[in-house]
mmCIF file of C-alpha atoms in Angstrom:
data_model
loop_
_atom_site.group_PDB
_atom_site.id
_atom_site.type_symbol
_atom_site.label_atom_id
_atom_site.label_comp_id
_atom_site.label_asym_id
_atom_site.label_seq_id
_atom_site.Cartn_x
_atom_site.Cartn_y
_atom_site.Cartn_z
ATOM 1 C CA UNK A 1 3.712 -19.661 13.952
ATOM 2 C CA UNK A 2 2.907 -18.686 10.674
ATOM 3 C CA UNK A 3 0.616 -15.801 9.170
ATOM 4 C CA UNK A 4 0.527 -16.994 5.336
ATOM 5 C CA UNK A 5 -2.216 -18.607 3.429
ATOM 6 C CA UNK A 6 -2.607 -19.241 0.466
ATOM 7 C CA UNK A 7 -6.315 -17.703 -1.697
ATOM 8 C CA UNK A 8 -7.014 -16.516 -5.891
ATOM 9 C CA UNK A 9 -7.435 -13.196 -5.966
ATOM 10 C CA UNK A 10 -10.247 -11.995 -7.702
ATOM 11 C CA UNK A 11 -8.176 -11.145 -10.922
ATOM 12 C CA UNK A 12 -6.506 -14.207 -10.621
ATOM 13 C CA UNK A 13 -2.985 -11.840 -11.590
ATOM 14 C CA UNK A 14 -0.918 -13.389 -8.555
ATOM 15 C CA UNK A 15 -2.679 -16.698 -7.190
ATOM 16 C CA UNK A 16 -0.587 -15.904 -3.553
ATOM 17 C CA UNK A 17 -2.483 -13.599 -1.889
ATOM 18 C CA UNK A 18 -0.843 -13.174 1.271
ATOM 19 C CA UNK A 19 -3.698 -13.236 4.216
ATOM 20 C CA UNK A 20 -2.816 -12.340 7.863
ATOM 21 C CA UNK A 21 -6.068 -13.452 9.712
ATOM 22 C CA UNK A 22 -7.742 -11.882 12.487
ATOM 23 C CA UNK A 23 -6.356 -13.933 15.540
ATOM 24 C CA UNK A 24 -2.252 -12.907 14.150
ATOM 25 C CA UNK A 25 -0.578 -11.674 17.483
ATOM 26 C CA UNK A 26 1.905 -10.237 15.389
ATOM 27 C CA UNK A 27 5.682 -10.412 16.346
ATOM 28 C CA UNK A 28 6.599 -8.480 19.856
ATOM 29 C CA UNK A 29 8.478 -5.297 19.244
ATOM 30 C CA UNK A 30 11.528 -6.860 21.492
ATOM 31 C CA UNK A 31 12.536 -8.785 18.626
ATOM 32 C CA UNK A 32 12.882 -5.611 16.072
ATOM 33 C CA UNK A 33 14.829 -2.119 15.890
ATOM 34 C CA UNK A 34 12.335 0.489 15.397
ATOM 35 C CA UNK A 35 12.973 4.440 16.804
ATOM 36 C CA UNK A 36 13.213 4.413 20.478
ATOM 37 C CA UNK A 37 10.712 7.584 20.293
ATOM 38 C CA UNK A 38 7.444 5.263 19.717
ATOM 39 C CA UNK A 39 8.785 2.845 22.260
ATOM 40 C CA UNK A 40 4.803 2.768 24.376
ATOM 41 C CA UNK A 41 2.766 3.849 20.786
ATOM 42 C CA UNK A 42 3.103 0.541 19.451
ATOM 43 C CA UNK A 43 1.822 -3.025 20.409
ATOM 44 C CA UNK A 44 2.782 -5.208 17.493
ATOM 45 C CA UNK A 45 5.296 -5.637 14.343
ATOM 46 C CA UNK A 46 2.592 -7.148 11.379
ATOM 47 C CA UNK A 47 4.636 -7.356 8.875
ATOM 48 C CA UNK A 48 8.457 -6.841 9.201
ATOM 49 C CA UNK A 49 10.238 -4.589 6.456
ATOM 50 C CA UNK A 50 12.133 -7.289 4.769
ATOM 51 C CA UNK A 51 8.718 -9.655 4.540
ATOM 52 C CA UNK A 52 7.581 -6.177 2.773
ATOM 53 C CA UNK A 53 10.392 -5.993 0.436
ATOM 54 C CA UNK A 54 10.344 -9.586 -0.618
ATOM 55 C CA UNK A 55 6.210 -9.525 -1.397
ATOM 56 C CA UNK A 56 6.769 -6.081 -4.057
ATOM 57 C CA UNK A 57 9.600 -7.801 -5.216
ATOM 58 C CA UNK A 58 7.211 -10.664 -6.249
ATOM 59 C CA UNK A 59 4.555 -7.897 -7.310
ATOM 60 C CA UNK A 60 6.807 -6.025 -9.185
ATOM 61 C CA UNK A 61 7.143 -9.737 -11.089
ATOM 62 C CA UNK A 62 4.059 -10.074 -11.662
ATOM 63 C CA UNK A 63 3.326 -6.455 -13.231
ATOM 64 C CA UNK A 64 6.848 -7.221 -15.017
ATOM 65 C CA UNK A 65 4.923 -10.385 -16.517
ATOM 66 C CA UNK A 66 1.219 -8.743 -17.127
ATOM 67 C CA UNK A 67 2.288 -5.303 -18.852
ATOM 68 C CA UNK A 68 6.107 -5.731 -19.937
ATOM 69 C CA UNK A 69 6.840 -4.111 -23.333
ATOM 70 C CA UNK A 70 3.679 -1.472 -22.899
ATOM 71 C CA UNK A 71 4.702 2.270 -22.157
ATOM 72 C CA UNK A 72 3.199 2.766 -18.120
ATOM 73 C CA UNK A 73 2.295 6.120 -16.447
ATOM 74 C CA UNK A 74 2.622 4.648 -12.490
ATOM 75 C CA UNK A 75 0.493 7.232 -10.462
ATOM 76 C CA UNK A 76 1.353 6.826 -6.915
ATOM 77 C CA UNK A 77 -1.407 7.680 -4.537
ATOM 78 C CA UNK A 78 0.182 10.325 -1.561
ATOM 79 C CA UNK A 79 1.049 10.695 0.977
ATOM 80 C CA UNK A 80 1.233 6.538 2.442
ATOM 81 C CA UNK A 81 2.196 5.057 -1.065
ATOM 82 C CA UNK A 82 5.104 7.189 -1.901
ATOM 83 C CA UNK A 83 7.813 4.701 -0.061
ATOM 84 C CA UNK A 84 5.861 1.582 -1.658
ATOM 85 C CA UNK A 85 5.993 3.006 -5.010
ATOM 86 C CA UNK A 86 9.416 3.644 -4.807
ATOM 87 C CA UNK A 87 9.970 0.224 -3.707
ATOM 88 C CA UNK A 88 7.795 -0.934 -6.317
ATOM 89 C CA UNK A 89 9.979 0.578 -9.774
ATOM 90 C CA UNK A 90 13.285 0.268 -8.372
ATOM 91 C CA UNK A 91 12.300 -3.813 -8.237
ATOM 92 C CA UNK A 92 10.574 -3.720 -11.472
ATOM 93 C CA UNK A 93 13.780 -1.514 -13.175
ATOM 94 C CA UNK A 94 16.309 -4.224 -11.714
ATOM 95 C CA UNK A 95 13.508 -6.933 -13.061
ATOM 96 C CA UNK A 96 14.061 -5.540 -16.367
ATOM 97 C CA UNK A 97 17.962 -5.649 -16.686
ATOM 98 C CA UNK A 98 17.810 -8.979 -15.657
ATOM 99 C CA UNK A 99 14.687 -9.774 -18.473
ATOM 100 C CA UNK A 100 13.628 -9.881 -22.195
ATOM 101 C CA UNK A 101 11.168 -7.538 -21.105
ATOM 102 C CA UNK A 102 11.285 -3.993 -20.663
ATOM 103 C CA UNK A 103 8.765 -1.643 -19.078
ATOM 104 C CA UNK A 104 9.131 1.729 -19.890
ATOM 105 C CA UNK A 105 7.822 3.780 -16.608
ATOM 106 C CA UNK A 106 6.640 7.290 -15.873
ATOM 107 C CA UNK A 107 5.218 8.254 -12.541
ATOM 108 C CA UNK A 108 3.126 11.234 -11.564
ATOM 109 C CA UNK A 109 1.740 11.819 -8.237
ATOM 110 C CA UNK A 110 -1.511 12.928 -6.463
ATOM 111 C CA UNK A 111 -2.685 13.092 -2.915
ATOM 112 C CA UNK A 112 -5.798 11.356 -1.316
ATOM 113 C CA UNK A 113 -6.732 12.579 2.122
ATOM 114 C CA UNK A 114 -9.652 11.036 3.743
ATOM 115 C CA UNK A 115 -8.234 9.780 7.195
ATOM 116 C CA UNK A 116 -8.611 12.189 10.697
ATOM 117 C CA UNK A 117 -7.046 10.397 13.572
ATOM 118 C CA UNK A 118 -7.415 7.028 12.533
ATOM 119 C CA UNK A 119 -11.545 7.760 11.478
ATOM 120 C CA UNK A 120 -12.130 7.900 8.054
ATOM 121 C CA UNK A 121 -13.863 10.721 7.289
ATOM 122 C CA UNK A 122 -16.758 11.738 4.562
ATOM 123 C CA UNK A 123 -14.893 14.438 3.574
ATOM 124 C CA UNK A 124 -11.736 13.045 0.843
ATOM 125 C CA UNK A 125 -9.502 15.884 -0.354
ATOM 126 C CA UNK A 126 -7.734 15.783 -3.618
ATOM 127 C CA UNK A 127 -4.269 17.550 -4.037
ATOM 128 C CA UNK A 128 -2.576 17.547 -7.663
ATOM 129 C CA UNK A 129 -4.921 15.824 -9.214
ATOM 130 C CA UNK A 130 -5.643 18.879 -11.879
ATOM 131 C CA UNK A 131 -3.581 17.838 -14.648
ATOM 132 C CA UNK A 132 -2.575 14.743 -15.235
ATOM 133 C CA UNK A 133 -2.876 14.917 -18.730
ATOM 134 C CA UNK A 134 0.179 12.056 -19.325
ATOM 135 C CA UNK A 135 -2.321 9.700 -18.589
ATOM 136 C CA UNK A 136 -4.231 9.816 -22.275
ATOM 137 C CA UNK A 137 -3.890 7.155 -23.745
ATOM 138 C CA UNK A 138 -1.829 5.430 -21.681
ATOM 139 C CA UNK A 139 -1.615 2.446 -19.512
ATOM 140 C CA UNK A 140 -1.918 3.410 -16.186
ATOM 141 C CA UNK A 141 -1.223 1.782 -12.988
ATOM 142 C CA UNK A 142 -2.068 3.420 -9.604
ATOM 143 C CA UNK A 143 -0.568 2.233 -6.979
ATOM 144 C CA UNK A 144 -2.136 2.245 -3.161
ATOM 145 C CA UNK A 145 -0.860 1.896 -0.057
ATOM 146 C CA UNK A 146 -3.681 0.646 1.788
ATOM 147 C CA UNK A 147 -7.128 0.083 0.640
ATOM 148 C CA UNK A 148 -9.950 -0.205 3.574
ATOM 149 C CA UNK A 149 -13.087 0.788 2.435
ATOM 150 C CA UNK A 150 -12.373 1.713 -1.106
ATOM 151 C CA UNK A 151 -13.536 5.341 -0.938
ATOM 152 C CA UNK A 152 -10.119 6.332 -1.831
ATOM 153 C CA UNK A 153 -9.255 3.964 -4.166
ATOM 154 C CA UNK A 154 -12.476 4.501 -5.913
ATOM 155 C CA UNK A 155 -11.878 8.742 -6.217
ATOM 156 C CA UNK A 156 -8.023 7.942 -7.748
ATOM 157 C CA UNK A 157 -9.915 5.356 -10.686
ATOM 158 C CA UNK A 158 -12.272 7.933 -11.315
ATOM 159 C CA UNK A 159 -9.739 10.868 -11.301
ATOM 160 C CA UNK A 160 -7.594 8.348 -13.708
ATOM 161 C CA UNK A 161 -10.992 7.668 -15.880
ATOM 162 C CA UNK A 162 -11.391 11.528 -16.428
ATOM 163 C CA UNK A 163 -8.011 11.385 -18.798
ATOM 164 C CA UNK A 164 -9.259 8.810 -20.670
ATOM 165 C CA UNK A 165 -6.559 6.557 -20.616
ATOM 166 C CA UNK A 166 -5.706 3.303 -22.405
ATOM 167 C CA UNK A 167 -5.945 0.658 -19.162
ATOM 168 C CA UNK A 168 -6.049 1.009 -15.896
ATOM 169 C CA UNK A 169 -4.692 -1.617 -13.280
ATOM 170 C CA UNK A 170 -4.129 -1.044 -9.116
ATOM 171 C CA UNK A 171 -1.452 -1.896 -7.499
ATOM 172 C CA UNK A 172 -2.446 -2.248 -2.970
ATOM 173 C CA UNK A 173 0.917 -2.881 -0.621
ATOM 174 C CA UNK A 174 -2.111 -4.161 1.554
ATOM 175 C CA UNK A 175 -6.093 -4.775 1.502
ATOM 176 C CA UNK A 176 -7.417 -4.833 5.115
ATOM 177 C CA UNK A 177 -10.873 -6.427 5.905
ATOM 178 C CA UNK A 178 -13.327 -3.743 7.314
ATOM 179 C CA UNK A 179 -17.526 -4.371 7.144
ATOM 180 C CA UNK A 180 -17.959 -1.315 4.972
ATOM 181 C CA UNK A 181 -15.938 -2.198 2.172
ATOM 182 C CA UNK A 182 -17.091 -1.039 -1.004
ATOM 183 C CA UNK A 183 -16.006 -4.068 -3.016
ATOM 184 C CA UNK A 184 -12.703 -2.331 -5.266
ATOM 185 C CA UNK A 185 -10.214 -4.776 -5.174
ATOM 186 C CA UNK A 186 -6.257 -4.265 -6.579
ATOM 187 C CA UNK A 187 -5.134 -6.132 -9.392
ATOM 188 C CA UNK A 188 -2.184 -6.774 -7.370
ATOM 189 C CA UNK A 189 -2.318 -7.436 -3.713
ATOM 190 C CA UNK A 190 0.585 -7.041 -0.962
ATOM 191 C CA UNK A 191 -0.846 -8.314 2.148
ATOM 192 C CA UNK A 192 -4.394 -8.768 2.635
ATOM 193 C CA UNK A 193 -4.643 -7.540 6.980
ATOM 194 C CA UNK A 194 -7.086 -7.634 9.961
ATOM 195 C CA UNK A 195 -9.103 -4.112 10.333
ATOM 196 C CA UNK A 196 -6.792 -2.978 12.770
ATOM 197 C CA UNK A 197 -4.813 0.488 12.136
ATOM 198 C CA UNK A 198 -1.499 0.101 10.801
ATOM 199 C CA UNK A 199 1.673 2.491 10.693
ATOM 200 C CA UNK A 200 4.823 2.184 9.358
ATOM 201 C CA UNK A 201 6.745 2.204 6.056
ATOM 202 C CA UNK A 202 5.077 5.887 4.776
ATOM 203 C CA UNK A 203 2.104 5.174 6.673
ATOM 204 C CA UNK A 204 1.273 7.171 9.604
ATOM 205 C CA UNK A 205 -1.149 8.666 11.935
ATOM 206 C CA UNK A 206 -1.816 12.002 12.048
ATOM 207 C CA UNK A 207 1.581 12.407 10.170
ATOM 208 C CA UNK A 208 3.618 10.395 12.466
ATOM 209 C CA UNK A 209 5.357 6.988 12.352
ATOM 210 C CA UNK A 210 6.500 7.580 8.582
ATOM 211 C CA UNK A 211 10.154 7.549 9.759
ATOM 212 C CA UNK A 212 9.180 3.632 10.537
ATOM 213 C CA UNK A 213 10.283 0.499 8.743
ATOM 214 C CA UNK A 214 7.849 -2.105 9.614
ATOM 215 C CA UNK A 215 4.089 -2.238 9.975
ATOM 216 C CA UNK A 216 3.484 -2.044 12.515
ATOM 217 C CA UNK A 217 -0.094 -1.804 14.670
ATOM 218 C CA UNK A 218 -0.061 2.010 17.087
ATOM 219 C CA UNK A 219 -1.603 1.295 20.705
ATOM 220 C CA UNK A 220 -4.688 2.896 21.836
ATOM 221 C CA UNK A 221 -1.806 5.270 24.188
ATOM 222 C CA UNK A 222 -0.110 6.118 20.626
ATOM 223 C CA UNK A 223 -3.838 7.094 19.488
ATOM 224 C CA UNK A 224 -4.549 9.402 22.462
ATOM 225 C CA UNK A 225 -0.287 10.239 22.262
ATOM 226 C CA UNK A 226 -0.757 11.894 19.075
ATOM 227 C CA UNK A 227 -4.537 12.775 18.625
ATOM 228 C CA UNK A 228 -5.810 15.960 17.492
#
């Protein structure tokens, strides 16, 4: 069974969104290695690490093609976005070495927190966004791990816009299909996924699972075990 199909995203930057269907059961955990302390805490592997890396390289190529030879400030949304941002920037650097196109980059960080357990809360906490004057007059690429309702992305966009950048684009590894979405969609998308709570690849549940390489669906017993 395959979990991809080809769609065209709203901005037409890619034209090959990888969409994971609602009925995709995921890969059996028995096919992969993962930390033993999470044995009973996961339902399945939704996206293996190797697939994440292949897709991230494709996104890096699209970004380089679209933004090459422009000074760029990459604004990483922490904490969940740090691994994706690191791998994306590294892929862009490697591709630039073998291309006539170069993309000068600086990287900065902001932390936005809106989840308690597996629920988005009305309160959005912003850490590290007081001095982002480096964005002024620059092209900005906001890097976000998961876009669900779009509330966090909206806050990041408003924060960046307050420093009067030349332009803003967004790269999101995951776009989650949720009924209460605000309609925000990244310019560059890795995967569109069902409305399931996912962990791994720096995505957490109450600070657990960041040490998991694959993107996995957390089990109900895992939610209860690490609930606060």
